[in-house]
């Protein structure tokens, strides 16, 4: 964890109270805290920093699952590394989705937050025009990988061809990215470990339908976004899954309930209405679609269209 990140953090277990965290440093390497602990004097929660990764989940003194399953599996890591960096690998099947999402954000001297950052491409893109960028994800594997990319400025992984057959992929990362401005931590999209009104730009890209409580996630975005000149980049395919969140928690995807209809229209209402979840409300500056891909094997692909809305204050 980079030392400058400490000044932005608060205890996620004490939200919405703004409880600062004491930093106990065990080992450093340059501006990185390699091993240590963050401690809340309010609730006595302790958040570990191990191998450079700070884990700030609201359940105190816990680490996320590190088993080789779900988003921590080698297959998922291969799929998302290709999705994020396939264009840099000169793969003709790759998309420019992350460049497109980054282009929606206006430059700022402030701080940007990338929620659900995965292996970090959007965070790196935003480093070109923000003073600081923080990427958060609940996957320990993704965050460890993003921080490795940050250190080495290269991407290298064994891309799955079929079963246990792989093909090595390697390339350098973009020389225009400002690596000193970026850091990545393990954190929950529904309990962001930051004080209110901390970020000039917040991105929630392909996150909403992956959290158990979508409204709580958006409420957290509203809490940490600055009241003036803030920009919120929202994008999602709205591929709702009852195994992730119950239908009565969905924003769209049903004909009744609190937020009926299609997801994009429901998000627009929540962002821009005077009596909406967002206060102050956001002006919708742009809408559209971004097409992107996940490559799982040579013969198994996901082709995805995510709708986006750009909200500004």
mmCIF file of C-alpha atoms in Angstrom, residues 1-310:
data_model
loop_
_atom_site.group_PDB
_atom_site.id
_atom_site.type_symbol
_atom_site.label_atom_id
_atom_site.label_comp_id
_atom_site.label_asym_id
_atom_site.label_seq_id
_atom_site.Cartn_x
_atom_site.Cartn_y
_atom_site.Cartn_z
ATOM 1 C CA UNK A 1 0.000 0.000 0.000
ATOM 2 C CA UNK A 2 1.407 3.378 -0.978
ATOM 3 C CA UNK A 3 1.905 5.714 1.940
ATOM 4 C CA UNK A 4 -0.117 8.546 0.362
ATOM 5 C CA UNK A 5 -3.239 6.353 0.377
ATOM 6 C CA UNK A 6 -3.378 6.384 4.183
ATOM 7 C CA UNK A 7 -4.677 9.977 4.282
ATOM 8 C CA UNK A 8 -7.779 8.969 2.277
ATOM 9 C CA UNK A 9 -8.814 5.982 4.379
ATOM 10 C CA UNK A 10 -11.413 5.595 7.125
ATOM 11 C CA UNK A 11 -12.752 2.534 8.923
ATOM 12 C CA UNK A 12 -15.342 0.701 6.769
ATOM 13 C CA UNK A 13 -16.863 -0.946 9.857
ATOM 14 C CA UNK A 14 -17.718 2.452 11.385
ATOM 15 C CA UNK A 15 -19.482 3.973 8.361
ATOM 16 C CA UNK A 16 -21.056 6.430 7.965
ATOM 17 C CA UNK A 17 -18.946 7.813 10.818
ATOM 18 C CA UNK A 18 -15.587 9.148 9.703
ATOM 19 C CA UNK A 19 -13.170 7.195 11.868
ATOM 20 C CA UNK A 20 -9.507 7.585 10.841
ATOM 21 C CA UNK A 21 -7.165 4.623 10.775
ATOM 22 C CA UNK A 22 -3.802 4.500 12.510
ATOM 23 C CA UNK A 23 -1.030 3.041 10.359
ATOM 24 C CA UNK A 24 1.407 0.629 11.992
ATOM 25 C CA UNK A 25 4.281 -0.004 9.571
ATOM 26 C CA UNK A 26 6.191 -3.265 9.750
ATOM 27 C CA UNK A 27 8.173 -3.218 6.495
ATOM 28 C CA UNK A 28 8.521 -0.672 3.693
ATOM 29 C CA UNK A 29 10.005 -0.593 0.216
ATOM 30 C CA UNK A 30 10.347 2.941 -1.097
ATOM 31 C CA UNK A 31 6.916 4.602 -0.801
ATOM 32 C CA UNK A 32 5.208 1.228 -0.314
ATOM 33 C CA UNK A 33 4.100 -0.297 2.976
ATOM 34 C CA UNK A 34 4.864 -3.977 2.351
ATOM 35 C CA UNK A 35 3.678 -5.331 5.696
ATOM 36 C CA UNK A 36 1.778 -3.624 8.460
ATOM 37 C CA UNK A 37 -1.657 -2.938 9.852
ATOM 38 C CA UNK A 38 -4.364 -0.292 9.859
ATOM 39 C CA UNK A 39 -6.116 0.105 13.202
ATOM 40 C CA UNK A 40 -9.392 1.827 14.091
ATOM 41 C CA UNK A 41 -9.363 3.235 17.618
ATOM 42 C CA UNK A 42 -13.132 3.663 17.477
ATOM 43 C CA UNK A 43 -14.192 0.014 17.041
ATOM 44 C CA UNK A 44 -10.781 -1.676 17.413
ATOM 45 C CA UNK A 45 -11.005 -3.213 13.924
ATOM 46 C CA UNK A 46 -7.659 -4.148 12.428
ATOM 47 C CA UNK A 47 -6.977 -4.327 8.717
ATOM 48 C CA UNK A 48 -3.888 -6.210 7.505
ATOM 49 C CA UNK A 49 -1.353 -5.079 4.938
ATOM 50 C CA UNK A 50 0.398 -8.153 3.566
ATOM 51 C CA UNK A 51 2.766 -8.320 0.591
ATOM 52 C CA UNK A 52 1.819 -4.718 -0.166
ATOM 53 C CA UNK A 53 -1.931 -5.345 -0.286
ATOM 54 C CA UNK A 54 -4.184 -3.561 2.214
ATOM 55 C CA UNK A 55 -7.422 -5.413 2.973
ATOM 56 C CA UNK A 56 -10.178 -3.074 4.181
ATOM 57 C CA UNK A 57 -13.274 -5.213 4.346
ATOM 58 C CA UNK A 58 -15.968 -4.208 6.864
ATOM 59 C CA UNK A 59 -15.761 -7.522 8.705
ATOM 60 C CA UNK A 60 -12.827 -6.690 10.942
ATOM 61 C CA UNK A 61 -9.605 -8.670 11.014
ATOM 62 C CA UNK A 62 -10.565 -10.764 8.000
ATOM 63 C CA UNK A 63 -8.884 -11.656 4.735
ATOM 64 C CA UNK A 64 -10.790 -12.357 1.503
ATOM 65 C CA UNK A 65 -10.825 -15.942 0.208
ATOM 66 C CA UNK A 66 -7.506 -16.859 -1.353
ATOM 67 C CA UNK A 67 -8.560 -20.243 -2.732
ATOM 68 C CA UNK A 68 -8.255 -20.930 -6.452
ATOM 69 C CA UNK A 69 -11.950 -20.565 -7.242
ATOM 70 C CA UNK A 70 -14.282 -17.884 -8.587
ATOM 71 C CA UNK A 71 -12.529 -14.596 -9.288
ATOM 72 C CA UNK A 72 -9.373 -15.979 -7.652
ATOM 73 C CA UNK A 73 -9.015 -18.826 -10.152
ATOM 74 C CA UNK A 74 -6.225 -18.965 -12.746
ATOM 75 C CA UNK A 75 -8.825 -19.206 -15.486
ATOM 76 C CA UNK A 76 -10.598 -16.039 -14.391
ATOM 77 C CA UNK A 77 -7.298 -14.190 -14.019
ATOM 78 C CA UNK A 78 -6.294 -15.198 -17.548
ATOM 79 C CA UNK A 79 -9.701 -14.114 -18.875
ATOM 80 C CA UNK A 80 -9.605 -10.667 -17.288
ATOM 81 C CA UNK A 81 -5.941 -9.965 -18.064
ATOM 82 C CA UNK A 82 -6.723 -10.605 -21.719
ATOM 83 C CA UNK A 83 -9.887 -8.484 -21.505
ATOM 84 C CA UNK A 84 -7.979 -5.548 -19.990
ATOM 85 C CA UNK A 85 -4.731 -5.719 -21.965
ATOM 86 C CA UNK A 86 -5.476 -7.680 -25.146
ATOM 87 C CA UNK A 87 -5.136 -4.539 -27.263
ATOM 88 C CA UNK A 88 -1.635 -3.913 -25.873
ATOM 89 C CA UNK A 89 -0.820 -7.525 -26.797
ATOM 90 C CA UNK A 90 -1.862 -6.644 -30.377
ATOM 91 C CA UNK A 91 -4.528 -9.336 -30.376
ATOM 92 C CA UNK A 92 -6.868 -8.651 -33.327
ATOM 93 C CA UNK A 93 -9.819 -9.939 -31.277
ATOM 94 C CA UNK A 94 -9.280 -7.374 -28.501
ATOM 95 C CA UNK A 95 -11.539 -4.347 -27.949
ATOM 96 C CA UNK A 96 -10.805 -0.750 -26.969
ATOM 97 C CA UNK A 97 -13.449 -0.801 -24.218
ATOM 98 C CA UNK A 98 -11.238 0.504 -21.418
ATOM 99 C CA UNK A 99 -9.987 3.390 -23.532
ATOM 100 C CA UNK A 100 -13.616 4.224 -24.294
ATOM 101 C CA UNK A 101 -14.664 4.194 -20.622
ATOM 102 C CA UNK A 102 -11.640 6.332 -19.700
ATOM 103 C CA UNK A 103 -12.476 8.834 -22.452
ATOM 104 C CA UNK A 104 -15.794 9.573 -20.721
ATOM 105 C CA UNK A 105 -14.038 11.173 -17.743
ATOM 106 C CA UNK A 106 -13.007 14.804 -17.891
ATOM 107 C CA UNK A 107 -9.472 15.607 -16.673
ATOM 108 C CA UNK A 108 -9.153 16.756 -13.081
ATOM 109 C CA UNK A 109 -6.467 17.668 -10.583
ATOM 110 C CA UNK A 110 -8.455 15.696 -8.005
ATOM 111 C CA UNK A 111 -8.706 12.065 -6.959
ATOM 112 C CA UNK A 112 -10.468 9.280 -8.885
ATOM 113 C CA UNK A 113 -11.973 6.015 -7.632
ATOM 114 C CA UNK A 114 -12.306 2.875 -9.770
ATOM 115 C CA UNK A 115 -14.808 0.532 -8.073
ATOM 116 C CA UNK A 116 -14.522 -3.100 -9.176
ATOM 117 C CA UNK A 117 -11.170 -2.379 -10.799
ATOM 118 C CA UNK A 118 -10.319 -6.048 -11.472
ATOM 119 C CA UNK A 119 -6.701 -6.097 -12.777
ATOM 120 C CA UNK A 120 -6.512 -2.340 -13.119
ATOM 121 C CA UNK A 121 -6.703 -1.145 -16.730
ATOM 122 C CA UNK A 122 -9.197 1.667 -16.160
ATOM 123 C CA UNK A 123 -7.259 2.881 -13.098
ATOM 124 C CA UNK A 124 -4.069 3.065 -15.174
ATOM 125 C CA UNK A 125 -5.871 4.960 -17.928
ATOM 126 C CA UNK A 126 -7.211 7.503 -15.426
ATOM 127 C CA UNK A 127 -3.738 8.153 -14.013
ATOM 128 C CA UNK A 128 -2.976 10.317 -17.054
ATOM 129 C CA UNK A 129 -5.410 13.016 -15.963
ATOM 130 C CA UNK A 130 -5.937 12.666 -12.200
ATOM 131 C CA UNK A 131 -3.640 13.530 -9.307
ATOM 132 C CA UNK A 132 -4.405 10.226 -7.552
ATOM 133 C CA UNK A 133 -6.315 7.090 -8.575
ATOM 134 C CA UNK A 134 -7.485 4.313 -6.248
ATOM 135 C CA UNK A 135 -8.728 0.973 -7.587
ATOM 136 C CA UNK A 136 -10.766 -1.299 -5.307
ATOM 137 C CA UNK A 137 -11.980 -4.870 -5.724
ATOM 138 C CA UNK A 138 -12.964 -7.741 -3.420
ATOM 139 C CA UNK A 139 -10.778 -10.242 -5.303
ATOM 140 C CA UNK A 140 -7.413 -10.685 -3.605
ATOM 141 C CA UNK A 141 -6.032 -12.302 -6.772
ATOM 142 C CA UNK A 142 -7.045 -9.351 -8.949
ATOM 143 C CA UNK A 143 -5.601 -6.759 -6.551
ATOM 144 C CA UNK A 144 -2.333 -8.665 -6.107
ATOM 145 C CA UNK A 145 -2.043 -8.843 -9.895
ATOM 146 C CA UNK A 146 -2.856 -5.141 -10.367
ATOM 147 C CA UNK A 147 -0.158 -4.193 -7.859
ATOM 148 C CA UNK A 148 2.320 -6.493 -9.630
ATOM 149 C CA UNK A 149 1.578 -4.705 -12.908
ATOM 150 C CA UNK A 150 2.063 -1.417 -11.065
ATOM 151 C CA UNK A 151 5.522 -2.480 -9.866
ATOM 152 C CA UNK A 152 6.791 -4.188 -13.001
ATOM 153 C CA UNK A 153 5.074 -2.035 -15.654
ATOM 154 C CA UNK A 154 4.653 -5.185 -17.708
ATOM 155 C CA UNK A 155 1.871 -7.696 -18.179
ATOM 156 C CA UNK A 156 2.762 -11.389 -18.394
ATOM 157 C CA UNK A 157 0.458 -14.366 -17.976
ATOM 158 C CA UNK A 158 -0.297 -17.852 -19.224
ATOM 159 C CA UNK A 159 -3.319 -17.467 -21.485
ATOM 160 C CA UNK A 160 -5.512 -20.548 -21.445
ATOM 161 C CA UNK A 161 -5.897 -22.250 -24.814
ATOM 162 C CA UNK A 162 -7.727 -25.389 -23.705
ATOM 163 C CA UNK A 163 -7.780 -27.165 -20.358
ATOM 164 C CA UNK A 164 -4.206 -27.128 -19.044
ATOM 165 C CA UNK A 165 -2.715 -25.980 -22.356
ATOM 166 C CA UNK A 166 -1.566 -22.359 -22.173
ATOM 167 C CA UNK A 167 0.315 -19.824 -24.242
ATOM 168 C CA UNK A 168 2.568 -17.203 -22.695
ATOM 169 C CA UNK A 169 1.551 -13.594 -23.287
ATOM 170 C CA UNK A 170 3.817 -10.646 -22.427
ATOM 171 C CA UNK A 171 4.190 -6.991 -23.268
ATOM 172 C CA UNK A 172 5.187 -3.697 -21.715
ATOM 173 C CA UNK A 173 2.531 -1.359 -20.341
ATOM 174 C CA UNK A 174 1.790 2.144 -21.568
ATOM 175 C CA UNK A 175 4.561 4.654 -20.979
ATOM 176 C CA UNK A 176 2.028 7.485 -20.647
ATOM 177 C CA UNK A 177 0.490 6.053 -17.479
ATOM 178 C CA UNK A 178 1.522 7.716 -14.220
ATOM 179 C CA UNK A 179 2.217 4.705 -12.015
ATOM 180 C CA UNK A 180 3.220 6.842 -9.032
ATOM 181 C CA UNK A 181 -0.351 8.171 -8.873
ATOM 182 C CA UNK A 182 -2.113 4.766 -8.680
ATOM 183 C CA UNK A 183 -2.754 2.244 -5.934
ATOM 184 C CA UNK A 184 -5.031 -0.765 -5.443
ATOM 185 C CA UNK A 185 -6.671 -2.171 -2.305
ATOM 186 C CA UNK A 186 -9.132 -4.906 -1.389
ATOM 187 C CA UNK A 187 -12.390 -3.223 -0.398
ATOM 188 C CA UNK A 188 -16.155 -3.668 -0.621
ATOM 189 C CA UNK A 189 -18.249 -1.647 -3.112
ATOM 190 C CA UNK A 190 -21.003 -1.498 -0.465
ATOM 191 C CA UNK A 191 -18.701 -0.210 2.323
ATOM 192 C CA UNK A 192 -16.073 1.990 0.723
ATOM 193 C CA UNK A 193 -13.288 2.808 3.229
ATOM 194 C CA UNK A 194 -13.214 6.518 2.397
ATOM 195 C CA UNK A 195 -14.660 9.652 3.934
ATOM 196 C CA UNK A 196 -17.525 11.488 2.249
ATOM 197 C CA UNK A 197 -16.897 13.852 -0.677
ATOM 198 C CA UNK A 198 -13.383 12.563 -1.308
ATOM 199 C CA UNK A 199 -13.395 11.808 -5.044
ATOM 200 C CA UNK A 200 -13.765 14.098 -8.054
ATOM 201 C CA UNK A 201 -14.490 11.132 -10.309
ATOM 202 C CA UNK A 202 -16.000 7.750 -9.446
ATOM 203 C CA UNK A 203 -16.328 4.832 -11.867
ATOM 204 C CA UNK A 204 -18.611 1.855 -11.365
ATOM 205 C CA UNK A 205 -18.009 -0.302 -14.433
ATOM 206 C CA UNK A 206 -19.661 -3.741 -14.596
ATOM 207 C CA UNK A 207 -20.177 -3.848 -10.830
ATOM 208 C CA UNK A 208 -23.872 -3.227 -10.117
ATOM 209 C CA UNK A 209 -25.217 -6.683 -10.960
ATOM 210 C CA UNK A 210 -22.377 -8.340 -9.051
ATOM 211 C CA UNK A 211 -23.211 -6.929 -5.598
ATOM 212 C CA UNK A 212 -25.899 -8.244 -3.201
ATOM 213 C CA UNK A 213 -27.336 -4.777 -2.559
ATOM 214 C CA UNK A 214 -27.149 -2.563 -5.692
ATOM 215 C CA UNK A 215 -28.836 0.430 -4.039
ATOM 216 C CA UNK A 216 -26.344 0.379 -1.184
ATOM 217 C CA UNK A 217 -23.514 0.392 -3.704
ATOM 218 C CA UNK A 218 -24.937 3.486 -5.439
ATOM 219 C CA UNK A 219 -25.513 5.120 -2.059
ATOM 220 C CA UNK A 220 -21.817 4.637 -1.315
ATOM 221 C CA UNK A 221 -20.928 6.252 -4.649
ATOM 222 C CA UNK A 222 -23.049 9.269 -3.707
ATOM 223 C CA UNK A 223 -21.377 9.457 -0.282
ATOM 224 C CA UNK A 224 -17.784 9.576 -1.564
ATOM 225 C CA UNK A 225 -18.371 11.733 -4.680
ATOM 226 C CA UNK A 226 -17.696 15.455 -4.239
ATOM 227 C CA UNK A 227 -20.752 17.721 -4.100
ATOM 228 C CA UNK A 228 -19.482 20.109 -6.770
ATOM 229 C CA UNK A 229 -17.835 19.302 -10.126
ATOM 230 C CA UNK A 230 -18.079 15.561 -9.405
ATOM 231 C CA UNK A 231 -18.303 13.047 -12.275
ATOM 232 C CA UNK A 232 -19.862 9.594 -12.003
ATOM 233 C CA UNK A 233 -19.214 7.082 -14.791
ATOM 234 C CA UNK A 234 -21.682 4.209 -14.551
ATOM 235 C CA UNK A 235 -21.690 1.240 -16.921
ATOM 236 C CA UNK A 236 -23.278 -2.205 -16.673
ATOM 237 C CA UNK A 237 -24.758 -5.003 -18.819
ATOM 238 C CA UNK A 238 -27.608 -5.502 -16.302
ATOM 239 C CA UNK A 239 -27.182 -9.289 -16.423
ATOM 240 C CA UNK A 240 -29.116 -9.832 -13.184
ATOM 241 C CA UNK A 241 -28.592 -13.101 -11.307
ATOM 242 C CA UNK A 242 -30.815 -14.287 -8.449
ATOM 243 C CA UNK A 243 -27.803 -16.083 -6.959
ATOM 244 C CA UNK A 244 -26.141 -12.693 -6.416
ATOM 245 C CA UNK A 245 -29.049 -10.474 -5.392
ATOM 246 C CA UNK A 246 -32.796 -11.157 -5.019
ATOM 247 C CA UNK A 247 -35.088 -9.683 -7.719
ATOM 248 C CA UNK A 248 -36.637 -7.209 -5.260
ATOM 249 C CA UNK A 249 -33.158 -5.664 -4.880
ATOM 250 C CA UNK A 250 -32.568 -5.245 -8.606
ATOM 251 C CA UNK A 251 -32.530 -1.834 -10.255
ATOM 252 C CA UNK A 252 -34.546 -2.672 -13.348
ATOM 253 C CA UNK A 253 -34.957 -6.142 -14.794
ATOM 254 C CA UNK A 254 -38.566 -6.560 -13.618
ATOM 255 C CA UNK A 255 -42.042 -5.175 -14.312
ATOM 256 C CA UNK A 256 -42.820 -4.284 -10.706
ATOM 257 C CA UNK A 257 -41.063 -3.436 -7.442
ATOM 258 C CA UNK A 258 -39.280 -0.269 -6.332
ATOM 259 C CA UNK A 259 -37.293 0.250 -9.559
ATOM 260 C CA UNK A 260 -39.218 -1.444 -12.396
ATOM 261 C CA UNK A 261 -38.419 -1.386 -16.100
ATOM 262 C CA UNK A 262 -35.093 -1.474 -17.864
ATOM 263 C CA UNK A 263 -31.949 -0.922 -15.842
ATOM 264 C CA UNK A 264 -30.552 2.094 -17.693
ATOM 265 C CA UNK A 265 -33.813 4.043 -17.318
ATOM 266 C CA UNK A 266 -33.991 3.202 -13.612
ATOM 267 C CA UNK A 267 -30.384 4.317 -13.079
ATOM 268 C CA UNK A 268 -31.127 7.584 -14.878
ATOM 269 C CA UNK A 269 -34.024 8.244 -12.487
ATOM 270 C CA UNK A 270 -31.887 7.470 -9.447
ATOM 271 C CA UNK A 271 -29.061 9.725 -10.626
ATOM 272 C CA UNK A 272 -30.962 12.773 -11.849
ATOM 273 C CA UNK A 273 -34.242 13.126 -9.947
ATOM 274 C CA UNK A 274 -34.483 15.885 -7.317
ATOM 275 C CA UNK A 275 -35.746 13.252 -4.876
ATOM 276 C CA UNK A 276 -33.272 10.624 -6.003
ATOM 277 C CA UNK A 277 -30.621 8.579 -4.271
ATOM 278 C CA UNK A 278 -28.006 11.097 -5.403
ATOM 279 C CA UNK A 279 -27.876 14.368 -3.510
ATOM 280 C CA UNK A 280 -27.132 16.737 -5.081
ATOM 281 C CA UNK A 281 -28.593 15.077 -8.185
ATOM 282 C CA UNK A 282 -26.516 14.484 -11.297
ATOM 283 C CA UNK A 283 -27.067 15.883 -14.757
ATOM 284 C CA UNK A 284 -26.871 13.128 -17.363
ATOM 285 C CA UNK A 285 -24.264 14.418 -19.810
ATOM 286 C CA UNK A 286 -23.909 11.378 -22.054
ATOM 287 C CA UNK A 287 -25.276 7.867 -22.586
ATOM 288 C CA UNK A 288 -24.294 5.014 -24.852
ATOM 289 C CA UNK A 289 -22.969 1.460 -25.127
ATOM 290 C CA UNK A 290 -19.534 -0.142 -24.841
ATOM 291 C CA UNK A 291 -18.898 -3.577 -26.354
ATOM 292 C CA UNK A 292 -16.233 -5.721 -24.754
ATOM 293 C CA UNK A 293 -15.120 -9.329 -24.466
ATOM 294 C CA UNK A 294 -13.905 -11.856 -21.935
ATOM 295 C CA UNK A 295 -11.755 -14.641 -23.404
ATOM 296 C CA UNK A 296 -11.971 -17.775 -21.274
ATOM 297 C CA UNK A 297 -10.416 -20.278 -23.711
ATOM 298 C CA UNK A 298 -9.687 -20.360 -27.426
ATOM 299 C CA UNK A 299 -13.243 -21.569 -28.009
ATOM 300 C CA UNK A 300 -15.143 -19.922 -25.152
ATOM 301 C CA UNK A 301 -15.852 -16.206 -25.196
ATOM 302 C CA UNK A 302 -18.259 -13.768 -23.611
ATOM 303 C CA UNK A 303 -19.328 -10.898 -25.864
ATOM 304 C CA UNK A 304 -20.871 -8.218 -23.650
ATOM 305 C CA UNK A 305 -22.574 -4.878 -24.200
ATOM 306 C CA UNK A 306 -22.544 -2.520 -21.210
ATOM 307 C CA UNK A 307 -24.752 0.547 -21.240
ATOM 308 C CA UNK A 308 -23.254 3.679 -19.735
ATOM 309 C CA UNK A 309 -24.403 6.975 -18.246
ATOM 310 C CA UNK A 310 -22.161 9.922 -17.423
#
